[in-house]
């Protein structure tokens, strides 16, 4: 079986100074995991590139998987020939021929120093050969339209040209951990993906209100998390029993302030659970102005109770953009399955869009919620959600 090589480059990672080796090692580990089902794959992690050697038959699947790995800015797919100048000329010409009327440049990296020609000589030899075979081609050493790269290694030569775009971002795990609030709607899984793409490892928290919410919601959330397991192999899901506190809030606060106060309780509880689990921040799927609880005055009143910073990766996204991303991530069809959410069980008329902090605080004083919060925290159940392995 013909072997091919993928050369992974890092983009943003190269700006990370002395941490770079940690980044590269972690990226190498993440790539190894995502490609672990391919027996042909050999991965070699170097200072400036990661090399992936594989059987040509697996090419399509491997490329699909690599395009999902945060931290890869771009990669090249190289073809192989022997360390023989005639073979090198032929293969380079083969790779160039679809672009036969464009300008080009040949760039050689010679790792095998015993090869009789040096890099410049190889460049010239291959360049002349390509010119002789493509009448409309021209060399442009400063700004070529096509760059033909030759890597002459100890025992074989790899040649490549087209740059494939990677996902970008950082390798998952490099940025510390966030506790992500997941609701089962469209937005929160998309927001989770954006956090993962930025290198943030996630734990998840969900507030349920049985018997008003169905236990099917938890299955739905697990299905959504499994879609994200491709980026992070194992994700802890903390399930908080919220019924008692929520009913109390509804009875005392009434319909217009109910959501504001419920959100504040969610942040209070999430902050405690985050700290217990070494999460440095909270994250949510909120988007400015989407609903009453996500106006700036609401966010202002809600955020003040969180003892940790709250990141909202979708703050400035339109719903259309969020849906498009959900479709790409394959979470959309699961998210739209209708189940009662703990926020929808009590019919809320006119939730307040400009909550008044003094009003909120006076309602909360009547709640004596501290004990109930402790009860929620103590009764939280944690399950590990991980990729379903093919048997
Ligand atoms: P959608 O807007 O698509 O219905 P959503 O997930 O954004 O889904 P919202 O009601 O807009 O749902 O909630 C805003 C955010 O608050 C969510 O993205 C999520 O981070 C958090 N959230 C809402 N309800 C819950 C819940 N029951 N458990 C945990 N987090 C929740
Ligand atoms: Mg939303």
Tab-separated table of C-alpha atoms and ligand atoms in Angstrom:
chain	number	residue	atom	x	y	z
A	1	UNK	CA	0.000	0.000	0.000
A	2	UNK	CA	1.306	3.460	-0.993
A	3	UNK	CA	2.358	5.566	2.016
A	4	UNK	CA	1.560	9.262	2.206
A	5	UNK	CA	2.636	11.927	4.652
A	6	UNK	CA	0.729	14.755	6.274
A	7	UNK	CA	2.737	17.686	7.575
A	8	UNK	CA	0.865	19.614	10.261
A	9	UNK	CA	1.697	23.264	10.945
A	10	UNK	CA	0.638	25.268	13.992
A	11	UNK	CA	-0.005	28.938	13.112
A	12	UNK	CA	-0.920	30.743	16.311
A	13	UNK	CA	1.060	28.300	18.420
A	14	UNK	CA	4.329	29.658	17.093
A	15	UNK	CA	3.719	32.888	19.012
A	16	UNK	CA	3.731	31.068	22.337
A	17	UNK	CA	7.464	31.324	23.161
A	18	UNK	CA	8.853	28.834	25.614
A	19	UNK	CA	5.523	27.078	26.120
A	20	UNK	CA	5.589	25.906	22.566
A	21	UNK	CA	6.816	22.396	23.346
A	22	UNK	CA	3.893	21.843	25.755
A	23	UNK	CA	1.491	22.973	23.051
A	24	UNK	CA	3.021	20.698	20.475
A	25	UNK	CA	3.143	17.689	22.797
A	26	UNK	CA	-0.519	18.183	23.735
A	27	UNK	CA	-1.513	18.626	20.103
A	28	UNK	CA	0.443	15.472	19.231
A	29	UNK	CA	-1.413	13.608	21.996
A	30	UNK	CA	-4.803	14.883	20.780
A	31	UNK	CA	-4.008	13.930	17.178
A	32	UNK	CA	-2.837	10.483	18.311
A	33	UNK	CA	-6.153	9.952	20.108
A	34	UNK	CA	-8.317	11.098	17.226
A	35	UNK	CA	-6.450	8.873	14.758
A	36	UNK	CA	-6.090	5.896	17.117
A	37	UNK	CA	-8.463	3.723	15.081
A	38	UNK	CA	-6.140	3.740	12.032
A	39	UNK	CA	-3.550	0.983	12.374
A	40	UNK	CA	-1.465	2.378	9.510
A	41	UNK	CA	-0.825	5.735	11.180
A	42	UNK	CA	2.606	6.683	12.557
A	43	UNK	CA	2.885	10.063	14.253
A	44	UNK	CA	6.144	11.896	14.752
A	45	UNK	CA	6.111	15.077	16.843
A	46	UNK	CA	8.874	17.567	16.035
A	47	UNK	CA	9.649	21.101	17.187
A	48	UNK	CA	8.043	22.882	14.241
A	49	UNK	CA	5.829	20.270	12.607
A	50	UNK	CA	3.961	17.061	13.315
A	51	UNK	CA	4.371	14.346	10.707
A	52	UNK	CA	1.666	11.746	10.116
A	53	UNK	CA	2.567	8.783	7.951
A	54	UNK	CA	-0.413	6.744	6.717
A	55	UNK	CA	-1.738	4.374	4.063
A	56	UNK	CA	-3.233	6.138	1.076
A	57	UNK	CA	-6.499	4.176	1.450
A	58	UNK	CA	-7.248	5.992	4.745
A	59	UNK	CA	-6.592	9.469	3.318
A	60	UNK	CA	-10.144	10.783	3.128
A	61	UNK	CA	-11.151	9.711	6.631
A	62	UNK	CA	-7.912	10.937	8.175
A	63	UNK	CA	-8.296	14.358	6.571
A	64	UNK	CA	-11.884	14.616	7.786
A	65	UNK	CA	-10.761	13.852	11.331
A	66	UNK	CA	-7.773	16.217	11.242
A	67	UNK	CA	-9.961	19.092	10.111
A	68	UNK	CA	-11.726	18.771	13.513
A	69	UNK	CA	-8.639	19.094	15.714
A	70	UNK	CA	-8.273	22.442	17.533
A	71	UNK	CA	-4.698	23.735	17.285
A	72	UNK	CA	-4.014	22.696	13.690
A	73	UNK	CA	-3.845	25.826	11.563
A	74	UNK	CA	-3.016	24.082	8.311
A	75	UNK	CA	-1.564	20.899	6.905
A	76	UNK	CA	-0.069	19.595	3.711
A	77	UNK	CA	-0.612	16.213	2.107
A	78	UNK	CA	2.619	14.970	0.584
A	79	UNK	CA	3.307	12.251	-1.958
A	80	UNK	CA	6.347	10.021	-1.778
A	81	UNK	CA	9.097	8.917	-4.163
A	82	UNK	CA	12.625	7.522	-3.912
A	83	UNK	CA	15.685	9.704	-3.381
A	84	UNK	CA	16.339	9.818	-7.080
A	85	UNK	CA	16.421	13.095	-8.968
A	86	UNK	CA	14.500	11.696	-11.961
A	87	UNK	CA	11.696	10.421	-9.730
A	88	UNK	CA	11.693	13.726	-7.838
A	89	UNK	CA	11.370	15.708	-11.100
A	90	UNK	CA	8.530	13.490	-12.313
A	91	UNK	CA	6.554	13.615	-9.081
A	92	UNK	CA	7.049	17.401	-8.706
A	93	UNK	CA	5.820	17.868	-12.264
A	94	UNK	CA	2.828	15.638	-11.582
A	95	UNK	CA	1.884	17.773	-8.577
A	96	UNK	CA	2.365	21.000	-10.551
A	97	UNK	CA	0.635	19.946	-13.763
A	98	UNK	CA	-2.957	20.936	-12.757
A	99	UNK	CA	-1.642	24.530	-12.490
A	100	UNK	CA	0.414	24.441	-15.700
A	101	UNK	CA	-0.125	28.114	-16.667
A	102	UNK	CA	0.692	29.606	-13.250
A	103	UNK	CA	3.930	30.946	-11.773
A	104	UNK	CA	5.808	28.665	-9.397
A	105	UNK	CA	8.806	28.197	-7.178
A	106	UNK	CA	10.520	25.025	-5.971
A	107	UNK	CA	11.726	24.928	-2.375
A	108	UNK	CA	13.783	22.006	-1.089
A	109	UNK	CA	14.607	20.974	2.471
A	110	UNK	CA	17.436	18.426	2.345
A	111	UNK	CA	17.615	16.324	5.504
A	112	UNK	CA	19.773	13.649	3.843
A	113	UNK	CA	23.076	15.497	3.508
A	114	UNK	CA	24.683	12.663	1.554
A	115	UNK	CA	22.419	13.224	-1.447
A	116	UNK	CA	24.695	14.275	-4.353
A	117	UNK	CA	22.812	17.515	-5.135
A	118	UNK	CA	22.376	20.321	-2.605
A	119	UNK	CA	19.047	22.122	-2.091
A	120	UNK	CA	19.741	24.870	-4.652
A	121	UNK	CA	20.789	22.346	-7.252
A	122	UNK	CA	17.637	20.300	-6.661
A	123	UNK	CA	15.497	23.452	-6.956
A	124	UNK	CA	17.120	24.343	-10.268
A	125	UNK	CA	16.958	20.822	-11.662
A	126	UNK	CA	13.276	20.382	-10.772
A	127	UNK	CA	12.383	23.947	-11.874
A	128	UNK	CA	13.949	23.412	-15.308
A	129	UNK	CA	12.170	20.085	-15.675
A	130	UNK	CA	8.786	21.633	-14.850
A	131	UNK	CA	9.445	24.510	-17.322
A	132	UNK	CA	10.377	22.022	-20.037
A	133	UNK	CA	7.080	20.152	-19.546
A	134	UNK	CA	4.747	23.159	-19.117
A	135	UNK	CA	5.141	25.736	-21.865
A	136	UNK	CA	3.024	28.423	-20.156
A	137	UNK	CA	4.559	28.099	-16.687
A	138	UNK	CA	6.956	30.723	-15.315
A	139	UNK	CA	9.222	30.824	-12.277
A	140	UNK	CA	8.571	33.573	-9.720
A	141	UNK	CA	10.855	33.262	-6.706
A	142	UNK	CA	9.334	36.212	-4.817
A	143	UNK	CA	5.590	35.739	-5.129
A	144	UNK	CA	4.821	32.375	-6.737
A	145	UNK	CA	1.215	31.272	-7.301
A	146	UNK	CA	2.247	27.668	-6.663
A	147	UNK	CA	4.928	26.617	-4.186
A	148	UNK	CA	6.282	23.117	-4.762
A	149	UNK	CA	7.976	21.919	-1.576
A	150	UNK	CA	10.393	19.015	-1.587
A	151	UNK	CA	11.503	17.318	1.604
A	152	UNK	CA	14.393	14.987	0.956
A	153	UNK	CA	14.639	12.667	3.972
A	154	UNK	CA	17.112	9.880	4.783
A	155	UNK	CA	15.333	7.176	2.812
A	156	UNK	CA	12.593	8.842	0.813
A	157	UNK	CA	11.434	12.151	-0.604
A	158	UNK	CA	8.090	13.804	0.082
A	159	UNK	CA	6.687	16.470	-2.227
A	160	UNK	CA	3.707	18.707	-1.513
A	161	UNK	CA	2.068	21.933	-2.542
A	162	UNK	CA	-1.548	22.630	-1.590
A	163	UNK	CA	-2.193	23.955	1.882
A	164	UNK	CA	-5.283	22.443	3.577
A	165	UNK	CA	-7.006	24.653	6.119
A	166	UNK	CA	-7.220	23.307	9.682
A	167	UNK	CA	-9.657	24.322	12.406
A	168	UNK	CA	-7.218	26.774	14.052
A	169	UNK	CA	-7.427	27.609	17.752
A	170	UNK	CA	-5.463	25.827	20.471
A	171	UNK	CA	-5.131	22.184	21.534
A	172	UNK	CA	-7.848	21.263	24.040
A	173	UNK	CA	-6.497	21.257	27.575
A	174	UNK	CA	-3.917	23.999	27.174
A	175	UNK	CA	-6.041	26.838	28.519
A	176	UNK	CA	-7.387	25.431	31.817
A	177	UNK	CA	-10.913	24.332	32.638
A	178	UNK	CA	-14.359	25.950	32.430
A	179	UNK	CA	-17.655	24.775	33.905
A	180	UNK	CA	-20.089	25.086	31.000
A	181	UNK	CA	-23.841	25.512	31.553
A	182	UNK	CA	-25.622	23.205	29.138
A	183	UNK	CA	-29.378	23.437	28.643
A	184	UNK	CA	-30.266	21.094	25.798
A	185	UNK	CA	-31.119	23.992	23.454
A	186	UNK	CA	-29.306	24.979	20.292
A	187	UNK	CA	-26.927	27.546	21.732
A	188	UNK	CA	-25.101	25.936	24.624
A	189	UNK	CA	-23.459	23.052	22.672
A	190	UNK	CA	-22.264	25.537	20.039
A	191	UNK	CA	-20.812	27.764	22.747
A	192	UNK	CA	-19.114	24.678	24.230
A	193	UNK	CA	-17.470	23.941	20.899
A	194	UNK	CA	-16.099	27.498	20.690
A	195	UNK	CA	-14.581	27.115	24.165
A	196	UNK	CA	-13.022	23.772	23.220
A	197	UNK	CA	-11.642	25.285	20.027
A	198	UNK	CA	-9.886	27.902	22.126
A	199	UNK	CA	-8.107	25.134	24.037
A	200	UNK	CA	-10.404	25.189	27.098
A	201	UNK	CA	-11.176	21.849	28.713
A	202	UNK	CA	-14.814	21.576	29.827
A	203	UNK	CA	-16.921	20.151	32.583
A	204	UNK	CA	-20.666	20.582	32.097
A	205	UNK	CA	-23.475	21.454	34.483
A	206	UNK	CA	-27.190	21.003	33.919
A	207	UNK	CA	-30.098	22.065	36.141
A	208	UNK	CA	-33.035	19.675	36.041
A	209	UNK	CA	-36.446	19.993	37.622
A	210	UNK	CA	-38.011	16.548	37.915
A	211	UNK	CA	-40.827	15.576	37.710
A	212	UNK	CA	-41.583	18.686	35.635
A	213	UNK	CA	-38.694	17.954	33.311
A	214	UNK	CA	-38.435	14.555	31.695
A	215	UNK	CA	-35.473	12.273	32.358
A	216	UNK	CA	-35.198	12.177	28.570
A	217	UNK	CA	-33.620	15.639	28.764
A	218	UNK	CA	-30.568	14.069	30.388
A	219	UNK	CA	-30.326	11.534	27.550
A	220	UNK	CA	-30.603	14.390	25.089
A	221	UNK	CA	-27.828	16.299	26.840
A	222	UNK	CA	-25.617	13.213	26.898
A	223	UNK	CA	-26.186	12.825	23.150
A	224	UNK	CA	-25.167	16.459	22.650
A	225	UNK	CA	-22.052	16.040	24.794
A	226	UNK	CA	-21.094	12.905	22.837
A	227	UNK	CA	-21.048	15.035	19.687
A	228	UNK	CA	-18.409	17.133	21.457
A	229	UNK	CA	-16.417	14.124	22.687
A	230	UNK	CA	-14.554	14.209	19.393
A	231	UNK	CA	-12.798	17.339	20.732
A	232	UNK	CA	-12.573	16.211	24.362
A	233	UNK	CA	-12.643	12.476	24.955
A	234	UNK	CA	-14.246	12.502	28.412
A	235	UNK	CA	-16.533	15.190	29.818
A	236	UNK	CA	-17.955	15.316	33.358
A	237	UNK	CA	-21.630	16.248	33.524
A	238	UNK	CA	-22.896	17.585	36.865
A	239	UNK	CA	-26.664	17.251	37.210
A	240	UNK	CA	-28.223	19.581	39.779
A	241	UNK	CA	-31.691	18.828	41.222
A	242	UNK	CA	-33.264	22.267	40.982
A	243	UNK	CA	-36.992	21.608	41.527
A	244	UNK	CA	-37.346	22.758	45.134
A	245	UNK	CA	-35.433	25.994	44.703
A	246	UNK	CA	-37.106	26.749	41.411
A	247	UNK	CA	-40.612	26.303	42.810
A	248	UNK	CA	-39.785	28.548	45.714
A	249	UNK	CA	-38.435	31.214	43.363
A	250	UNK	CA	-41.559	31.049	41.245
A	251	UNK	CA	-43.873	31.290	44.248
A	252	UNK	CA	-42.034	34.201	45.846
A	253	UNK	CA	-40.733	36.158	42.846
A	254	UNK	CA	-43.713	35.840	40.541
A	255	UNK	CA	-43.518	35.496	36.780
A	256	UNK	CA	-41.674	38.662	35.785
A	257	UNK	CA	-38.624	38.335	38.070
A	258	UNK	CA	-38.554	34.543	38.148
A	259	UNK	CA	-36.057	34.067	35.332
A	260	UNK	CA	-33.658	36.739	36.569
A	261	UNK	CA	-33.524	35.183	40.006
A	262	UNK	CA	-33.341	31.642	38.675
A	263	UNK	CA	-30.322	32.611	36.564
A	264	UNK	CA	-28.662	34.176	39.590
A	265	UNK	CA	-29.197	30.946	41.520
A	266	UNK	CA	-27.736	28.939	38.644
A	267	UNK	CA	-24.612	31.098	38.690
A	268	UNK	CA	-24.272	30.870	42.467
A	269	UNK	CA	-24.488	27.081	42.383
A	270	UNK	CA	-22.285	26.811	39.294
A	271	UNK	CA	-19.585	28.943	40.926
A	272	UNK	CA	-19.449	26.577	43.905
A	273	UNK	CA	-19.351	23.438	41.764
A	274	UNK	CA	-16.761	24.998	39.444
A	275	UNK	CA	-14.401	25.716	42.325
A	276	UNK	CA	-14.826	22.217	43.719
A	277	UNK	CA	-13.719	20.859	40.361
A	278	UNK	CA	-10.834	23.237	39.644
A	279	UNK	CA	-12.688	25.122	36.923
A	280	UNK	CA	-11.396	28.690	36.560
A	281	UNK	CA	-14.416	30.230	34.840
A	282	UNK	CA	-18.047	29.578	33.865
A	283	UNK	CA	-19.326	29.621	30.291
A	284	UNK	CA	-22.814	29.768	28.782
A	285	UNK	CA	-24.629	29.826	25.448
A	286	UNK	CA	-26.113	33.266	25.989
A	287	UNK	CA	-26.269	35.815	23.194
A	288	UNK	CA	-26.886	39.544	23.739
A	289	UNK	CA	-30.531	40.437	23.347
A	290	UNK	CA	-31.733	36.937	22.413
A	291	UNK	CA	-34.262	36.726	25.258
A	292	UNK	CA	-35.253	38.811	28.292
A	293	UNK	CA	-32.562	37.336	30.523
A	294	UNK	CA	-29.867	38.151	27.964
A	295	UNK	CA	-30.293	41.909	27.598
A	296	UNK	CA	-27.374	43.953	28.918
A	297	UNK	CA	-29.369	45.160	31.983
A	298	UNK	CA	-30.246	41.502	32.744
A	299	UNK	CA	-26.687	40.269	32.270
A	300	UNK	CA	-25.518	43.090	34.503
A	301	UNK	CA	-27.848	42.071	37.333
A	302	UNK	CA	-27.314	38.336	36.893
A	303	UNK	CA	-23.518	38.361	36.631
A	304	UNK	CA	-22.912	40.197	39.884
A	305	UNK	CA	-23.578	37.046	41.926
A	306	UNK	CA	-21.046	34.890	40.143
A	307	UNK	CA	-17.809	34.598	42.036
A	308	UNK	CA	-16.109	33.487	38.807
A	309	UNK	CA	-15.831	35.220	35.431
A	310	UNK	CA	-18.570	34.178	33.002
A	311	UNK	CA	-17.558	33.809	29.347
A	312	UNK	CA	-20.275	33.927	26.699
A	313	UNK	CA	-18.696	32.855	23.437
A	314	UNK	CA	-21.930	33.509	21.498
A	315	UNK	CA	-22.509	36.973	22.971
A	316	UNK	CA	-22.177	38.631	19.565
A	317	UNK	CA	-23.506	35.862	17.306
A	318	UNK	CA	-26.825	36.042	15.456
A	319	UNK	CA	-29.189	33.086	15.826
A	320	UNK	CA	-28.712	32.260	12.112
A	321	UNK	CA	-24.954	31.996	12.588
A	322	UNK	CA	-25.438	29.833	15.668
A	323	UNK	CA	-27.790	27.490	13.802
A	324	UNK	CA	-25.330	27.158	10.920
A	325	UNK	CA	-22.582	26.187	13.324
A	326	UNK	CA	-24.921	23.760	15.153
A	327	UNK	CA	-25.642	22.084	11.834
A	328	UNK	CA	-21.941	21.762	11.071
A	329	UNK	CA	-21.322	20.275	14.512
A	330	UNK	CA	-24.272	17.917	14.019
A	331	UNK	CA	-25.868	19.034	17.284
A	332	UNK	CA	-28.788	20.876	15.675
A	333	UNK	CA	-31.102	17.922	15.051
A	334	UNK	CA	-30.712	16.739	18.641
A	335	UNK	CA	-31.116	20.240	20.084
A	336	UNK	CA	-34.468	20.822	18.400
A	337	UNK	CA	-36.088	17.693	19.847
A	338	UNK	CA	-38.744	19.265	22.077
A	339	UNK	CA	-38.553	18.442	25.778
A	340	UNK	CA	-39.576	20.506	28.710
A	341	UNK	CA	-36.673	22.505	30.055
A	342	UNK	CA	-36.552	23.655	33.652
A	343	UNK	CA	-37.019	27.201	32.356
A	344	UNK	CA	-40.168	26.432	30.414
A	345	UNK	CA	-42.162	24.498	32.992
A	346	UNK	CA	-43.626	27.546	34.640
A	347	UNK	CA	-45.448	29.659	32.113
A	348	UNK	CA	-43.731	32.995	32.306
A	349	UNK	CA	-45.607	36.078	31.233
A	350	UNK	CA	-43.513	39.123	30.351
A	351	UNK	CA	-40.177	38.294	31.964
A	352	UNK	CA	-38.433	41.525	32.881
A	353	UNK	CA	-35.868	42.869	30.385
A	354	UNK	CA	-34.601	45.695	32.647
A	355	UNK	CA	-34.467	44.085	36.101
A	356	UNK	CA	-33.923	46.417	39.015
A	357	UNK	CA	-31.163	45.165	41.322
A	358	UNK	CA	-32.863	46.532	44.453
A	359	UNK	CA	-36.098	44.690	43.613
A	360	UNK	CA	-34.127	41.504	42.912
A	361	UNK	CA	-32.277	41.743	46.203
A	362	UNK	CA	-35.437	42.375	48.191
A	363	UNK	CA	-37.101	39.314	46.656
A	364	UNK	CA	-34.026	37.194	47.366
A	365	UNK	CA	-34.024	38.287	50.993
A	366	UNK	CA	-37.404	36.626	51.392
A	367	UNK	CA	-36.152	33.361	49.905
A	368	UNK	CA	-33.655	32.319	52.583
A	369	UNK	CA	-32.007	30.384	49.775
A	370	UNK	CA	-28.630	29.597	51.327
A	371	UNK	CA	-29.659	26.206	52.684
A	372	UNK	CA	-31.404	25.282	49.454
A	373	UNK	CA	-28.285	26.123	47.492
A	374	UNK	CA	-26.266	23.856	49.765
A	375	UNK	CA	-28.839	21.125	49.256
A	376	UNK	CA	-28.563	21.520	45.470
A	377	UNK	CA	-24.772	21.327	45.637
A	378	UNK	CA	-24.785	18.307	47.963
A	379	UNK	CA	-27.302	16.390	45.853
A	380	UNK	CA	-25.614	17.077	42.546
A	381	UNK	CA	-24.812	13.870	40.676
A	382	UNK	CA	-21.857	13.619	38.340
A	383	UNK	CA	-21.645	11.312	35.338
A	384	UNK	CA	-18.772	10.890	32.920
A	385	UNK	CA	-19.811	11.187	29.296
A	386	UNK	CA	-17.427	9.678	26.797
A	387	UNK	CA	-17.178	8.652	23.186
A	388	UNK	CA	-19.008	5.466	22.379
A	389	UNK	CA	-16.291	3.102	21.204
A	390	UNK	CA	-17.033	1.041	18.109
A	391	UNK	CA	-16.906	-2.646	18.994
B	1	LIG	P1	-31.870	28.002	23.044
B	1	LIG	O1	-31.638	29.458	23.205
B	1	LIG	O2	-31.433	27.454	21.753
B	1	LIG	O3	-33.190	27.541	23.484
B	1	LIG	P2	-30.114	27.888	25.098
B	1	LIG	O4	-29.270	26.762	25.446
B	1	LIG	O5	-29.450	29.145	24.731
B	1	LIG	O6	-30.960	27.289	24.027
B	1	LIG	P3	-31.534	29.653	26.942
B	1	LIG	O7	-32.797	29.460	27.636
B	1	LIG	O8	-31.398	30.741	25.952
B	1	LIG	O9	-31.171	28.242	26.260
B	1	LIG	O10	-30.417	29.776	28.080
B	1	LIG	C1	-29.260	30.553	27.972
B	1	LIG	C2	-28.085	29.828	28.565
B	1	LIG	O11	-28.263	29.557	29.956
B	1	LIG	C3	-27.854	28.480	27.935
B	1	LIG	O12	-27.114	28.595	26.757
B	1	LIG	C4	-27.130	27.733	29.019
B	1	LIG	O13	-25.755	28.061	29.016
B	1	LIG	C5	-27.768	28.269	30.292
B	1	LIG	N1	-28.913	27.420	30.730
B	1	LIG	C6	-30.223	27.590	30.500
B	1	LIG	N2	-30.961	26.616	31.078
B	1	LIG	C7	-30.093	25.773	31.673
B	1	LIG	C8	-30.208	24.561	32.433
B	1	LIG	N3	-31.380	24.001	32.677
B	1	LIG	N4	-29.074	23.986	32.891
B	1	LIG	C9	-27.865	24.538	32.644
B	1	LIG	N5	-27.696	25.665	31.950
B	1	LIG	C10	-28.789	26.296	31.468
B	2	LIG	MG1	-30.351	30.864	23.897
